[in-house]
Amino acid sequence: MGRKAKLKKLRRELKTNPATEKQSPSTQFVEQLNKLGYQLKEIQRSPEVPKQNIEPQL
């Protein structure tokens, strides 16, 4: 079976049997981070950079 025939067959199968909703890659990424112990809802951001130019002390 050729490549085009396989693609055509896959398209037909998808039309007859719509697949269940798949998770988006971003959702999978968040779940992987949660499994590693990172919680994205409780991110501690870095402090704001001061707007003044601070001269280094020698």
Short mmCIF file of N, CA, C and O in Angstrom, two decimals:
data_model
loop_
_atom_site.label_atom_id
_atom_site.label_comp_id
_atom_site.label_asym_id
_atom_site.label_seq_id
_atom_site.Cartn_x
_atom_site.Cartn_y
_atom_site.Cartn_z
N MET A 1 0.85 -1.16 0.00
CA MET A 1 0.00 0.00 0.00
C MET A 1 0.90 1.23 0.00
O MET A 1 1.85 1.32 0.76
N GLY A 2 0.58 2.17 -0.84
CA GLY A 2 1.38 3.38 -0.95
C GLY A 2 1.11 4.37 0.17
O GLY A 2 0.17 4.22 0.95
N ARG A 3 1.93 5.39 0.22
CA ARG A 3 1.81 6.39 1.28
C ARG A 3 0.49 7.14 1.18
O ARG A 3 -0.19 7.37 2.18
N LYS A 4 0.13 7.53 -0.03
CA LYS A 4 -1.13 8.27 -0.20
C LYS A 4 -2.34 7.42 0.17
O LYS A 4 -3.30 7.91 0.74
N ALA A 5 -2.27 6.15 -0.16
CA ALA A 5 -3.38 5.26 0.17
C ALA A 5 -3.52 5.12 1.69
O ALA A 5 -4.64 5.08 2.22
N LYS A 6 -2.39 5.07 2.39
CA LYS A 6 -2.44 4.97 3.85
C LYS A 6 -3.06 6.23 4.46
O LYS A 6 -3.88 6.17 5.37
N LEU A 7 -2.65 7.39 3.93
CA LEU A 7 -3.21 8.63 4.43
C LEU A 7 -4.71 8.72 4.18
O LEU A 7 -5.47 9.15 5.03
N LYS A 8 -5.11 8.27 2.99
CA LYS A 8 -6.53 8.29 2.64
C LYS A 8 -7.32 7.38 3.59
O LYS A 8 -8.40 7.73 4.07
N LYS A 9 -6.75 6.22 3.88
CA LYS A 9 -7.39 5.27 4.78
C LYS A 9 -7.52 5.86 6.19
O LYS A 9 -8.57 5.75 6.83
N LEU A 10 -6.46 6.53 6.65
CA LEU A 10 -6.51 7.15 7.97
C LEU A 10 -7.57 8.24 8.04
O LEU A 10 -8.30 8.36 9.02
N ARG A 11 -7.68 9.04 6.98
CA ARG A 11 -8.70 10.09 6.95
C ARG A 11 -10.11 9.52 7.01
O ARG A 11 -10.97 10.04 7.71
N ARG A 12 -10.32 8.43 6.28
CA ARG A 12 -11.64 7.79 6.29
C ARG A 12 -11.96 7.26 7.69
O ARG A 12 -13.09 7.37 8.17
N GLU A 13 -10.97 6.65 8.34
CA GLU A 13 -11.18 6.11 9.68
C GLU A 13 -11.50 7.21 10.67
O GLU A 13 -12.33 7.05 11.56
N LEU A 14 -10.83 8.35 10.53
CA LEU A 14 -11.08 9.46 11.44
C LEU A 14 -12.48 10.03 11.25
O LEU A 14 -13.10 10.47 12.21
N LYS A 15 -12.97 10.03 10.02
CA LYS A 15 -14.32 10.54 9.78
C LYS A 15 -15.36 9.62 10.39
O LYS A 15 -16.36 10.06 10.94
N THR A 16 -15.16 8.29 10.29
CA THR A 16 -16.13 7.36 10.81
C THR A 16 -16.05 7.24 12.33
O THR A 16 -17.07 7.10 12.99
N ASN A 17 -14.85 7.28 12.88
CA ASN A 17 -14.65 7.15 14.33
C ASN A 17 -13.91 8.37 14.85
O ASN A 17 -12.69 8.36 14.94
N PRO A 18 -14.62 9.44 15.19
CA PRO A 18 -13.92 10.61 15.73
C PRO A 18 -13.22 10.24 17.03
O PRO A 18 -13.82 9.62 17.91
N ALA A 19 -11.96 10.59 17.10
CA ALA A 19 -11.17 10.24 18.29
C ALA A 19 -11.62 11.07 19.47
O ALA A 19 -12.18 12.15 19.33
N THR A 20 -11.40 10.54 20.65
CA THR A 20 -11.71 11.30 21.85
C THR A 20 -10.78 12.50 21.92
O THR A 20 -9.72 12.51 21.30
N GLU A 21 -11.17 13.48 22.69
CA GLU A 21 -10.36 14.69 22.78
C GLU A 21 -9.00 14.35 23.36
O GLU A 21 -8.90 13.76 24.43
N LYS A 22 -7.99 14.77 22.64
CA LYS A 22 -6.63 14.53 23.11
C LYS A 22 -6.16 15.76 23.86
O LYS A 22 -6.57 16.87 23.57
N GLN A 23 -5.27 15.53 24.83
CA GLN A 23 -4.74 16.65 25.58
C GLN A 23 -3.76 17.43 24.71
O GLN A 23 -3.01 16.85 23.94
N SER A 24 -3.79 18.72 24.86
CA SER A 24 -2.86 19.54 24.10
C SER A 24 -1.46 19.35 24.69
O SER A 24 -1.31 19.00 25.86
N PRO A 25 -0.43 19.60 23.90
CA PRO A 25 0.94 19.44 24.40
C PRO A 25 1.22 20.32 25.62
O PRO A 25 1.97 19.92 26.49
N SER A 26 0.61 21.50 25.68
CA SER A 26 0.86 22.37 26.83
C SER A 26 0.32 21.75 28.10
O SER A 26 0.92 21.86 29.16
N THR A 27 -0.84 21.08 28.02
CA THR A 27 -1.42 20.44 29.19
C THR A 27 -0.54 19.28 29.64
O THR A 27 -0.32 19.09 30.84
N GLN A 28 -0.01 18.54 28.70
CA GLN A 28 0.88 17.43 29.03
C GLN A 28 2.15 17.96 29.69
O GLN A 28 2.66 17.37 30.63
N PHE A 29 2.64 19.11 29.20
CA PHE A 29 3.84 19.71 29.77
C PHE A 29 3.61 20.08 31.23
O PHE A 29 4.45 19.81 32.10
N VAL A 30 2.47 20.68 31.51
CA VAL A 30 2.14 21.09 32.88
C VAL A 30 2.04 19.86 33.78
O VAL A 30 2.55 19.86 34.90
N GLU A 31 1.42 18.80 33.28
CA GLU A 31 1.29 17.58 34.08
C GLU A 31 2.66 16.96 34.36
O GLU A 31 2.90 16.46 35.46
N GLN A 32 3.55 16.99 33.38
CA GLN A 32 4.89 16.45 33.59
C GLN A 32 5.63 17.25 34.66
O GLN A 32 6.31 16.67 35.51
N LEU A 33 5.50 18.57 34.62
CA LEU A 33 6.15 19.39 35.64
C LEU A 33 5.57 19.12 37.01
O LEU A 33 6.30 19.09 38.01
N ASN A 34 4.26 18.92 37.09
CA ASN A 34 3.63 18.61 38.38
C ASN A 34 4.16 17.30 38.93
O ASN A 34 4.38 17.16 40.13
N LYS A 35 4.38 16.32 38.07
CA LYS A 35 4.91 15.03 38.51
C LYS A 35 6.34 15.18 39.03
O LYS A 35 6.77 14.44 39.91
N LEU A 36 7.09 16.14 38.45
CA LEU A 36 8.47 16.37 38.89
C LEU A 36 8.54 17.19 40.18
O LEU A 36 9.61 17.35 40.75
N GLY A 37 7.40 17.71 40.62
CA GLY A 37 7.38 18.44 41.88
C GLY A 37 7.25 19.94 41.72
O GLY A 37 7.25 20.66 42.72
N TYR A 38 7.15 20.45 40.52
CA TYR A 38 6.98 21.88 40.30
C TYR A 38 5.49 22.20 40.27
O TYR A 38 4.72 21.51 39.63
N GLN A 39 5.12 23.26 40.94
CA GLN A 39 3.72 23.68 40.92
C GLN A 39 3.66 25.05 40.26
O GLN A 39 4.15 26.04 40.80
N LEU A 40 3.08 25.10 39.08
CA LEU A 40 3.07 26.33 38.31
C LEU A 40 2.15 27.40 38.89
O LEU A 40 2.31 28.58 38.61
N LYS A 41 1.19 27.02 39.71
CA LYS A 41 0.29 28.01 40.29
C LYS A 41 0.98 28.79 41.40
O LYS A 41 0.55 29.87 41.76
N GLU A 42 2.04 28.25 41.97
CA GLU A 42 2.73 28.90 43.08
C GLU A 42 4.14 29.33 42.67
O GLU A 42 5.09 29.15 43.42
N ILE A 43 4.25 29.94 41.52
CA ILE A 43 5.57 30.36 41.04
C ILE A 43 6.03 31.57 41.84
O ILE A 43 5.29 32.50 42.05
N GLN A 44 7.29 31.54 42.26
CA GLN A 44 7.88 32.68 42.92
C GLN A 44 8.71 33.41 41.88
O GLN A 44 9.74 32.92 41.43
N ARG A 45 8.26 34.56 41.52
CA ARG A 45 8.94 35.33 40.50
C ARG A 45 10.14 36.05 41.10
O ARG A 45 10.20 36.30 42.29
N SER A 46 11.07 36.40 40.23
CA SER A 46 12.25 37.13 40.69
C SER A 46 11.85 38.55 41.07
O SER A 46 10.88 39.09 40.55
N PRO A 47 12.60 39.18 41.96
CA PRO A 47 12.25 40.55 42.35
C PRO A 47 12.43 41.51 41.18
O PRO A 47 13.19 41.25 40.26
N GLU A 48 11.73 42.63 41.25
CA GLU A 48 11.83 43.64 40.21
C GLU A 48 13.23 44.24 40.20
O GLU A 48 13.85 44.45 41.24
N VAL A 49 13.72 44.54 39.03
CA VAL A 49 15.03 45.16 38.89
C VAL A 49 14.87 46.65 39.21
O VAL A 49 13.95 47.30 38.70
N PRO A 50 15.76 47.20 40.04
CA PRO A 50 15.61 48.61 40.36
C PRO A 50 15.81 49.49 39.12
O PRO A 50 16.62 49.18 38.26
N LYS A 51 15.06 50.58 39.06
CA LYS A 51 15.15 51.46 37.90
C LYS A 51 16.31 52.43 38.01
O LYS A 51 16.72 53.02 37.04
N GLN A 52 16.85 52.58 39.21
CA GLN A 52 17.98 53.50 39.39
C GLN A 52 19.28 52.80 39.03
O GLN A 52 19.42 51.59 39.21
N ASN A 53 20.21 53.55 38.50
CA ASN A 53 21.53 52.98 38.21
C ASN A 53 22.35 53.02 39.50
O ASN A 53 22.68 54.09 40.01
N ILE A 54 22.68 51.89 40.00
CA ILE A 54 23.45 51.79 41.23
C ILE A 54 24.92 51.68 40.86
O ILE A 54 25.33 50.82 40.08
N GLU A 55 25.72 52.57 41.46
CA GLU A 55 27.16 52.56 41.20
C GLU A 55 27.81 51.47 42.05
O GLU A 55 27.50 51.32 43.25
N PRO A 56 28.69 50.69 41.46
CA PRO A 56 29.36 49.64 42.24
C PRO A 56 30.32 50.25 43.28
O PRO A 56 30.91 51.29 43.04
N GLN A 57 30.42 49.57 44.41
CA GLN A 57 31.33 50.04 45.47
C GLN A 57 32.70 49.43 45.25
O GLN A 57 32.81 48.24 44.98
N LEU A 58 33.72 50.24 45.38
CA LEU A 58 35.09 49.74 45.20
C LEU A 58 35.76 49.55 46.52
O LEU A 58 35.60 50.20 47.46
#
